[in-house]
CSV table of C-alpha atoms in Angstrom, one decimal:
chain,number,residue,atom,x,y,z
A,1,MET,CA,105.1,89.6,112.1
A,2,PRO,CA,105.3,85.9,111.9
A,3,GLY,CA,108.2,83.9,113.2
A,4,PRO,CA,109.2,81.1,110.8
A,5,GLU,CA,112.7,80.5,109.5
A,6,PHE,CA,113.4,82.0,106.1
A,7,ARG,CA,113.9,79.4,103.4
A,8,PRO,CA,114.2,80.9,99.9
A,9,ARG,CA,111.7,78.7,98.1
A,10,PRO,CA,108.9,79.8,95.7
A,11,ARG,CA,106.7,82.7,97.1
A,12,ARG,CA,108.0,82.0,100.7
A,13,SER,CA,109.6,85.4,100.6
A,14,ARG,CA,106.1,87.0,100.6
A,15,ARG,CA,104.9,85.3,103.8
A,16,GLY,CA,106.0,88.3,106.0
A,17,ALA,CA,103.2,90.3,104.4
A,18,ALA,CA,100.6,87.8,105.6
A,19,LEU,CA,100.2,89.6,108.9
A,20,SER,CA,98.4,92.4,107.2
A,21,LEU,CA,94.7,91.7,107.3
A,22,VAL,CA,92.7,88.9,109.0
A,23,PHE,CA,89.1,88.3,109.9
A,24,ALA,CA,88.3,86.5,113.2
A,25,THR,CA,90.7,83.8,114.2
A,26,VAL,CA,92.3,83.0,110.9
A,27,LEU,CA,95.6,83.7,109.1
A,28,ALA,CA,96.4,87.3,108.5
A,29,THR,CA,101.8,91.6,109.5
A,30,GLY,CA,104.8,91.7,110.0
A,31,ALA,CA,104.8,91.5,110.2
A,32,ALA,CA,103.2,92.9,108.5
A,33,ALA,CA,98.3,89.6,103.5
A,34,ASP,CA,94.7,90.7,103.8
A,35,ALA,CA,92.9,87.5,104.7
A,36,LEU,CA,89.3,86.5,104.7
A,37,PRO,CA,87.8,83.8,107.0
A,38,HIS,CA,87.6,80.1,106.4
A,39,GLU,CA,84.0,80.3,107.6
A,40,PRO,CA,81.2,82.9,107.7
A,41,GLU,CA,81.4,83.3,111.5
A,42,ALA,CA,83.4,86.6,111.7
A,43,GLU,CA,84.4,87.9,115.1
A,44,GLN,CA,82.4,91.2,114.5
A,45,ASP,CA,78.7,90.6,114.1
A,46,HIS,CA,78.2,93.4,111.6
A,47,LEU,CA,80.7,91.9,109.1
A,48,THR,CA,79.2,89.5,106.6
A,49,VAL,CA,81.9,87.8,104.6
A,50,ARG,CA,81.8,84.9,102.2
A,51,PRO,CA,84.9,83.2,100.9
A,52,VAL,CA,84.6,83.1,97.2
A,53,GLY,CA,86.9,82.6,94.1
A,54,ALA,CA,90.6,83.5,94.1
A,55,VAL,CA,93.1,84.8,91.6
A,56,VAL,CA,94.7,81.4,92.0
A,57,ASP,CA,92.1,78.6,91.9
A,58,ARG,CA,92.1,77.2,95.4
A,59,GLU,CA,90.9,73.9,94.0
A,60,ASP,CA,94.0,73.7,91.8
A,61,VAL,CA,96.2,74.2,94.9
A,62,ALA,CA,94.3,71.7,97.0
A,63,ARG,CA,94.4,69.2,94.1
A,64,ALA,CA,98.1,69.5,93.7
A,65,ALA,CA,98.6,69.1,97.4
A,66,ALA,CA,96.4,66.0,97.6
A,67,GLU,CA,98.1,64.4,94.7
A,68,ALA,CA,101.5,65.0,96.3
A,69,VAL,CA,100.4,63.4,99.6
A,70,ALA,CA,99.0,60.4,97.6
A,71,GLU,CA,102.4,60.0,96.0
A,72,GLY,CA,104.3,60.3,99.2
A,73,GLU,CA,105.6,63.8,98.4
A,74,SER,CA,105.4,67.2,100.1
A,75,ALA,CA,102.0,68.8,99.9
A,76,THR,CA,103.6,72.1,101.0
A,77,GLN,CA,106.1,72.1,98.2
A,78,ALA,CA,103.5,71.1,95.6
A,79,ALA,CA,101.3,74.0,96.7
A,80,GLU,CA,104.2,76.4,96.6
A,81,GLU,CA,104.9,75.4,93.0
A,82,VAL,CA,101.3,76.1,92.0
A,83,VAL,CA,101.3,79.5,93.8
A,84,SER,CA,104.7,80.4,92.4
A,85,ARG,CA,103.6,79.8,88.8
A,86,SER,CA,100.4,81.8,89.3
A,87,GLY,CA,101.8,85.3,89.3
A,88,ASP,CA,100.0,86.0,92.6
A,89,ARG,CA,102.4,88.5,94.1
A,90,TRP,CA,101.2,88.0,97.7
A,91,GLY,CA,100.3,84.3,97.5
A,92,SER,CA,102.3,82.1,99.9
A,93,VAL,CA,102.3,78.7,101.6
A,94,TYR,CA,103.0,78.1,105.3
A,95,GLY,CA,104.1,74.9,106.8
A,96,LYS,CA,102.2,73.6,109.8
A,97,GLU,CA,104.8,74.9,112.3
A,98,GLU,CA,105.0,78.2,110.5
A,99,TYR,CA,101.3,78.6,110.7
A,100,GLU,CA,101.3,77.9,114.4
A,101,GLN,CA,104.0,80.5,114.9
A,102,PHE,CA,102.0,82.9,112.9
A,103,GLN,CA,99.0,82.4,115.2
A,104,GLN,CA,101.3,83.0,118.1
A,105,SER,CA,102.3,86.3,116.7
A,106,LEU,CA,98.6,87.3,116.4
A,107,ASP,CA,98.2,86.6,120.1
A,108,GLY,CA,100.8,89.3,120.8
A,109,GLU,CA,104.0,87.2,120.9
A,110,TYR,CA,106.7,86.4,118.4
A,111,THR,CA,110.0,84.6,118.2
A,112,GLY,CA,113.0,86.7,117.2
A,113,VAL,CA,115.7,89.0,118.6
A,114,GLY,CA,113.6,92.2,119.3
A,115,LEU,CA,114.3,94.2,116.2
A,116,TRP,CA,112.1,96.1,113.7
A,117,ALA,CA,113.5,97.2,110.3
A,118,ARG,CA,112.7,100.0,108.0
A,119,ARG,CA,114.0,101.3,104.7
A,120,SER,CA,115.8,104.7,105.0
A,121,GLY,CA,115.6,107.5,102.4
A,122,ASP,CA,118.7,106.2,100.6
A,123,GLY,CA,117.3,102.7,100.2
A,124,ARG,CA,119.3,101.1,102.9
A,125,VAL,CA,117.8,99.0,105.7
A,126,GLU,CA,118.1,100.3,109.2
A,127,ILE,CA,116.9,99.4,112.6
A,128,ALA,CA,113.6,101.1,113.3
A,129,ARG,CA,113.1,100.0,116.9
A,130,VAL,CA,114.8,97.8,119.5
A,131,GLN,CA,112.7,96.0,122.1
A,132,PRO,CA,113.9,96.6,125.6
A,133,GLY,CA,115.1,93.5,127.3
A,134,GLY,CA,115.4,91.5,124.0
A,135,PRO,CA,118.5,89.8,122.7
A,136,ALA,CA,119.4,92.8,120.4
A,137,ALA,CA,119.0,95.3,123.2
A,138,LYS,CA,121.2,93.3,125.5
A,139,ALA,CA,123.9,93.2,122.7
A,140,GLY,CA,123.8,97.0,122.4
A,141,VAL,CA,122.1,97.3,119.0
A,142,LYS,CA,120.4,100.7,118.7
A,143,ALA,CA,117.6,102.2,116.6
A,144,GLY,CA,119.3,103.9,113.6
A,145,ASP,CA,122.0,101.3,113.2
A,146,ARG,CA,122.3,100.1,109.6
A,147,LEU,CA,121.5,96.5,109.0
A,148,ARG,CA,123.8,95.2,106.3
A,149,THR,CA,123.5,91.4,106.4
A,150,VAL,CA,121.5,88.6,108.0
A,151,ASP,CA,123.3,85.3,108.3
A,152,GLY,CA,125.8,86.6,105.7
A,153,SER,CA,123.1,87.5,103.1
A,154,PRO,CA,123.0,91.2,102.1
A,155,VAL,CA,119.7,92.9,102.8
A,156,GLU,CA,120.0,96.2,100.9
A,157,GLY,CA,117.4,96.3,98.1
A,158,ARG,CA,115.3,93.5,99.6
A,159,PRO,CA,111.7,94.2,100.7
A,160,VAL,CA,111.4,95.1,104.4
A,161,THR,CA,109.0,92.1,104.8
A,162,ASP,CA,111.8,89.8,103.7
A,163,VAL,CA,114.2,91.3,106.1
A,164,VAL,CA,111.8,90.9,109.0
A,165,ALA,CA,111.2,87.3,108.0
A,166,LEU,CA,115.0,86.7,108.1
A,167,LEU,CA,115.2,88.0,111.6
A,168,ARG,CA,112.4,85.8,112.9
A,169,GLY,CA,112.9,82.1,113.5
A,170,ASN,CA,112.5,79.2,116.0
A,171,GLU,CA,113.2,79.8,119.6
A,172,GLY,CA,116.8,79.0,120.6
A,173,THR,CA,118.2,79.3,117.0
A,174,GLU,CA,121.1,81.7,116.3
A,175,VAL,CA,121.1,84.5,113.8
A,176,GLU,CA,124.1,86.6,112.8
A,177,LEU,CA,123.6,90.3,112.0
A,178,GLY,CA,126.0,92.5,110.0
A,179,LEU,CA,125.6,96.0,111.4
A,180,GLN,CA,127.1,99.5,110.9
A,181,ARG,CA,127.0,102.6,113.0
A,182,ALA,CA,128.8,105.7,111.7
A,183,GLY,CA,132.1,104.3,110.3
A,184,ARG,CA,132.1,101.2,112.4
A,185,ARG,CA,131.1,97.8,111.0
A,186,TRP,CA,130.6,94.7,113.2
A,187,THR,CA,128.7,91.4,113.5
A,188,GLU,CA,126.5,90.2,116.4
A,189,SER,CA,125.4,86.6,116.9
A,190,LEU,CA,122.0,86.6,118.7
A,191,ILE,CA,119.8,83.8,120.0
A,192,ARG,CA,116.1,84.1,119.1
A,193,THR,CA,113.6,83.9,122.0
A,194,THR,CA,109.9,84.4,122.5
A,195,LEU,CA,109.0,88.0,123.2
A,196,PRO,CA,105.8,90.0,123.8
A,197,SER,CA,105.0,92.1,120.8
A,198,GLU,CA,104.1,95.3,122.7
A,199,SER,CA,101.8,96.2,119.9
A,200,VAL,CA,100.4,99.4,121.5
A,201,THR,CA,102.2,101.9,123.7
A,202,VAL,CA,100.9,105.2,125.0
A,203,GLU,CA,102.9,108.3,125.9
A,204,ARG,CA,102.0,111.8,127.1
A,205,LEU,CA,103.8,114.4,125.1
A,206,ASP,CA,105.0,117.9,126.2
A,207,GLY,CA,102.1,120.2,125.6
A,208,GLY,CA,99.4,117.7,126.6
A,209,ALA,CA,99.0,115.6,123.5
A,210,VAL,CA,98.9,111.8,123.7
A,211,LYS,CA,101.0,109.7,121.4
A,212,ILE,CA,99.6,106.2,120.6
A,213,LYS,CA,102.2,104.0,118.9
A,214,VAL,CA,100.7,100.9,117.1
A,215,VAL,CA,103.3,98.5,115.9
A,216,SER,CA,100.9,95.9,114.6
A,217,PHE,CA,97.2,95.0,114.9
A,218,THR,CA,97.4,91.9,117.1
A,219,ARG,CA,94.5,90.6,119.2
A,220,GLY,CA,93.3,93.2,121.6
A,221,SER,CA,95.3,96.1,120.1
A,222,GLY,CA,92.1,97.8,118.7
A,223,LYS,CA,90.6,98.0,122.2
A,224,ARG,CA,93.9,99.3,123.6
A,225,VAL,CA,93.7,102.1,121.1
A,226,LYS,CA,90.1,102.9,122.0
A,227,ASP,CA,90.9,102.8,125.7
A,228,ALA,CA,93.9,105.2,125.2
A,229,VAL,CA,91.6,107.7,123.3
A,230,GLU,CA,88.9,107.4,125.9
A,231,HIS,CA,91.3,108.0,128.8
A,232,ALA,CA,93.1,110.9,127.1
A,233,PRO,CA,92.6,114.3,128.8
A,234,ASP,CA,89.7,116.3,127.6
A,235,GLY,CA,90.6,118.3,124.5
A,236,ALA,CA,94.1,116.7,124.1
A,237,GLY,CA,95.1,115.8,120.6
A,238,VAL,CA,96.2,112.4,119.5
A,239,LEU,CA,99.4,111.5,117.6
A,240,LEU,CA,98.6,108.1,116.1
A,241,ASP,CA,102.0,106.7,115.1
A,242,LEU,CA,101.6,104.0,112.5
A,243,ARG,CA,105.2,104.1,111.2
A,244,GLY,CA,106.6,100.6,110.6
A,245,ASN,CA,103.2,99.0,111.2
A,246,SER,CA,103.1,96.0,108.9
A,247,GLY,CA,99.4,95.3,109.5
A,248,GLY,CA,97.5,92.6,111.5
A,249,LEU,CA,94.0,91.6,112.2
A,250,ILE,CA,91.4,93.5,110.2
A,251,THR,CA,88.9,93.4,113.0
A,252,GLU,CA,91.5,95.1,115.3
A,253,ALA,CA,92.2,97.7,112.6
A,254,VAL,CA,88.5,98.5,112.2
A,255,THR,CA,88.2,98.8,116.0
A,256,ALA,CA,91.2,101.1,116.1
A,257,ALA,CA,89.6,103.3,113.4
A,258,SER,CA,86.4,103.3,115.3
A,259,ALA,CA,88.1,105.1,118.2
A,260,PHE,CA,88.0,108.2,116.0
A,261,LEU,CA,84.8,107.7,114.1
A,262,ASP,CA,81.1,107.5,114.9
A,263,GLY,CA,80.2,104.6,112.6
A,264,GLY,CA,80.4,104.9,108.8
A,265,LEU,CA,82.7,103.5,106.1
A,266,VAL,CA,86.2,102.3,106.8
A,267,ALA,CA,87.0,100.6,103.5
A,268,THR,CA,85.4,98.7,100.6
A,269,TYR,CA,86.9,95.6,99.1
A,270,ASP,CA,86.1,93.4,96.1
A,271,VAL,CA,86.0,89.6,96.1
A,272,ASP,CA,85.4,87.9,92.8
A,273,GLY,CA,83.8,91.1,91.5
A,274,GLU,CA,81.5,91.5,94.4
A,275,GLN,CA,81.8,94.8,96.4
A,276,LEU,CA,81.8,94.4,100.2
A,277,ALA,CA,82.3,97.0,102.9
A,278,LEU,CA,83.8,97.4,106.4
A,279,TYR,CA,82.1,99.8,108.8
A,280,ALA,CA,83.3,101.5,112.0
A,281,GLU,CA,81.6,101.0,115.3
A,282,PRO,CA,79.4,103.9,116.5
A,283,GLY,CA,80.4,106.1,119.4
A,284,GLY,CA,84.0,107.0,118.7
A,285,ASP,CA,85.6,110.4,119.6
A,286,THR,CA,85.0,112.7,116.6
A,287,GLU,CA,86.1,115.9,118.3
A,288,ARG,CA,89.7,115.8,119.4
A,289,PRO,CA,92.4,116.6,116.8
A,290,VAL,CA,94.3,113.7,115.3
A,291,VAL,CA,97.5,113.4,113.3
A,292,ALA,CA,98.5,110.1,111.8
A,293,LEU,CA,102.2,109.5,111.4
A,294,VAL,CA,103.1,107.1,108.4
A,295,ASP,CA,106.0,106.0,106.4
A,296,GLY,CA,107.1,103.3,103.9
A,297,GLY,CA,106.7,100.6,106.5
A,298,THR,CA,103.0,101.4,107.1
A,299,MET,CA,101.3,98.5,105.4
A,300,SER,CA,98.0,96.9,104.7
A,301,ALA,CA,95.7,97.1,107.8
A,302,ALA,CA,97.6,100.1,108.9
A,303,GLU,CA,97.1,101.7,105.5
A,304,MET,CA,93.4,100.9,105.8
A,305,VAL,CA,93.2,102.8,109.1
A,306,THR,CA,95.2,105.7,107.5
A,307,GLY,CA,93.0,105.8,104.5
A,308,ALA,CA,89.8,105.8,106.5
A,309,LEU,CA,90.9,108.7,108.8
A,310,LYS,CA,92.3,110.7,105.9
A,311,ASP,CA,89.4,110.3,103.5
A,312,ARG,CA,86.8,111.0,106.2
A,313,GLY,CA,88.6,114.2,107.3
A,314,ARG,CA,89.3,112.7,110.7
A,315,ALA,CA,93.1,113.0,110.7
A,316,VAL,CA,95.9,114.9,109.1
A,317,THR,CA,98.5,112.5,107.8
A,318,VAL,CA,102.2,113.3,108.1
A,319,GLY,CA,105.3,111.5,106.9
A,320,SER,CA,106.1,109.7,103.7
A,321,ARG,CA,104.2,107.5,101.2
A,322,THR,CA,102.9,104.3,102.7
A,323,PHE,CA,103.9,100.8,101.4
A,324,GLY,CA,101.0,100.1,99.1
A,325,LYS,CA,99.7,96.7,100.2
A,326,GLY,CA,96.0,96.7,99.5
A,327,SER,CA,95.3,93.1,98.4
A,328,VAL,CA,93.1,90.6,100.2
A,329,GLN,CA,94.0,87.0,100.8
A,330,MET,CA,92.1,83.9,101.8
A,331,PRO,CA,93.8,81.0,103.7
A,332,SER,CA,93.0,77.4,102.8
A,333,ALA,CA,94.1,74.4,104.8
A,334,LEU,CA,96.0,71.7,103.0
A,335,PRO,CA,96.1,67.9,103.7
A,336,ASP,CA,99.3,68.0,105.6
A,337,GLY,CA,98.3,70.8,107.9
A,338,SER,CA,100.0,73.5,105.9
A,339,VAL,CA,98.1,76.6,104.8
A,340,ALA,CA,98.0,78.2,101.4
A,341,GLU,CA,97.1,81.9,101.3
A,342,LEU,CA,95.8,83.2,98.0
A,343,THR,CA,94.8,86.7,96.7
A,344,VAL,CA,91.1,87.1,96.2
A,345,GLY,CA,90.7,90.9,95.8
A,346,HIS,CA,91.7,94.4,96.7
A,347,TYR,CA,90.4,97.0,99.1
A,348,ARG,CA,89.9,100.8,98.6
A,349,THR,CA,89.6,103.7,101.0
A,350,PRO,CA,86.2,105.4,101.7
A,351,GLU,CA,86.7,107.7,98.7
A,352,GLY,CA,87.4,104.8,96.4
A,353,ARG,CA,91.2,105.2,96.3
A,354,GLU,CA,93.2,102.0,95.4
A,355,VAL,CA,96.1,101.3,97.8
A,356,ASP,CA,97.7,98.2,96.3
A,357,GLY,CA,100.9,99.2,94.5
A,358,LYS,CA,100.3,102.9,95.1
A,359,GLY,CA,100.3,103.5,98.8
A,360,ILE,CA,98.8,106.6,100.5
A,361,VAL,CA,100.5,110.0,100.0
A,362,PRO,CA,100.3,111.9,103.3
A,363,ASP,CA,98.9,115.4,103.6
A,364,VAL,CA,102.2,116.7,104.9
A,365,THR,CA,105.6,115.4,103.8
A,366,PRO,CA,108.5,116.9,105.9
A,367,ALA,CA,111.7,117.8,104.1
A,368,GLU,CA,114.5,115.2,104.1
A,369,GLY,CA,116.4,115.4,107.3
A,370,GLU,CA,113.6,117.1,109.1
A,371,ASN,CA,112.4,115.7,112.4
A,372,VAL,CA,109.2,114.0,111.3
A,373,GLN,CA,107.6,113.6,114.7
A,374,ALA,CA,108.4,117.2,115.6
A,375,GLU,CA,106.6,118.3,112.4
A,376,ALA,CA,103.6,116.1,113.3
A,377,GLU,CA,103.4,117.6,116.8
A,378,SER,CA,103.5,121.1,115.2
A,379,VAL,CA,100.7,120.2,112.9
A,380,LEU,CA,98.7,118.7,115.9
A,381,THR,CA,99.3,122.0,117.8
A,382,GLY,CA,97.9,123.9,114.9
A,383,LEU,CA,94.8,121.8,114.9
A,384,GLY,CA,94.1,122.9,118.5
A,385,THR,CA,95.8,120.3,120.8
A,386,GLY,CA,94.6,120.8,124.4
A,387,SER,CA,97.1,121.1,127.2
């Protein structure tokens, strides 16, 4: 996810979603917006993408920004006002420094305190993961702790993307967290620092299966997934854990899906009424059993991978309904170095299912209170996990 400070201005609350889908070296999640390239040169040769019309007219945004600069006013603020009035749910504007921090996050680094948030079954926000060695871990914050406030602002009821944006910020700045564990409530003041994102981790499970946890699709993460699958023991099943994955680079997501597919369709998307497609690379492992773990924090590019593996019969999905972020954004540079990201279309799974606003319902939904990973491992065993 990106690392800018949270400032409650028009549409800025949506910027955490912009980490969801990106082509080549351009703005993408966190985090978590599905972005198309500024130019036709995509990182993957087999993708041909042309930037075309947007829900918000990009020329209107650029014109407002240019006029603001000419009048000695803020191009960023002028663009934000146009996007805010547009009704574009995922449209957002990044300042120059925010964009640079965003790019840093796509390189596998972010500035924060080493926390990931998720929404629990009762609607509260809780800590999903604590990064070892980070400020939060050193302060004793643990996964499962309830997050009540950030800098005094209540977070219950807010989108998880907003909460993540509140946690991120500039290196050396302080953030105060209101926490709860059992009946105890307390506050922790933490100093943000630059941390590695650790986007992919691999673990051997009892029984021989391999768990591949993908936190986000940053640069290089797709290859790490492919390498983990290729080096897994013969016949061993794979538990692909996409819980809390807010998205990332679309090229990396396609590469990750390709680890389990031998070519074929990953997703389709529409841009200004034109239907385009994303295809897996040939040569993936199509034999070993796969279970994909998902939840309400599984967003955008992670939903694309989930939908591809589910629709093509390549994985059984276990968990809860995914977030439902299936829109596609295009970034545009503004005169002052800021970037406006505007929705241009929506993607669909190989069977034509719309994701935006609907999410993906998993094949198996464990009962409330049940150990979700244990259920997923049980399903994987039933599929024939090797030992």
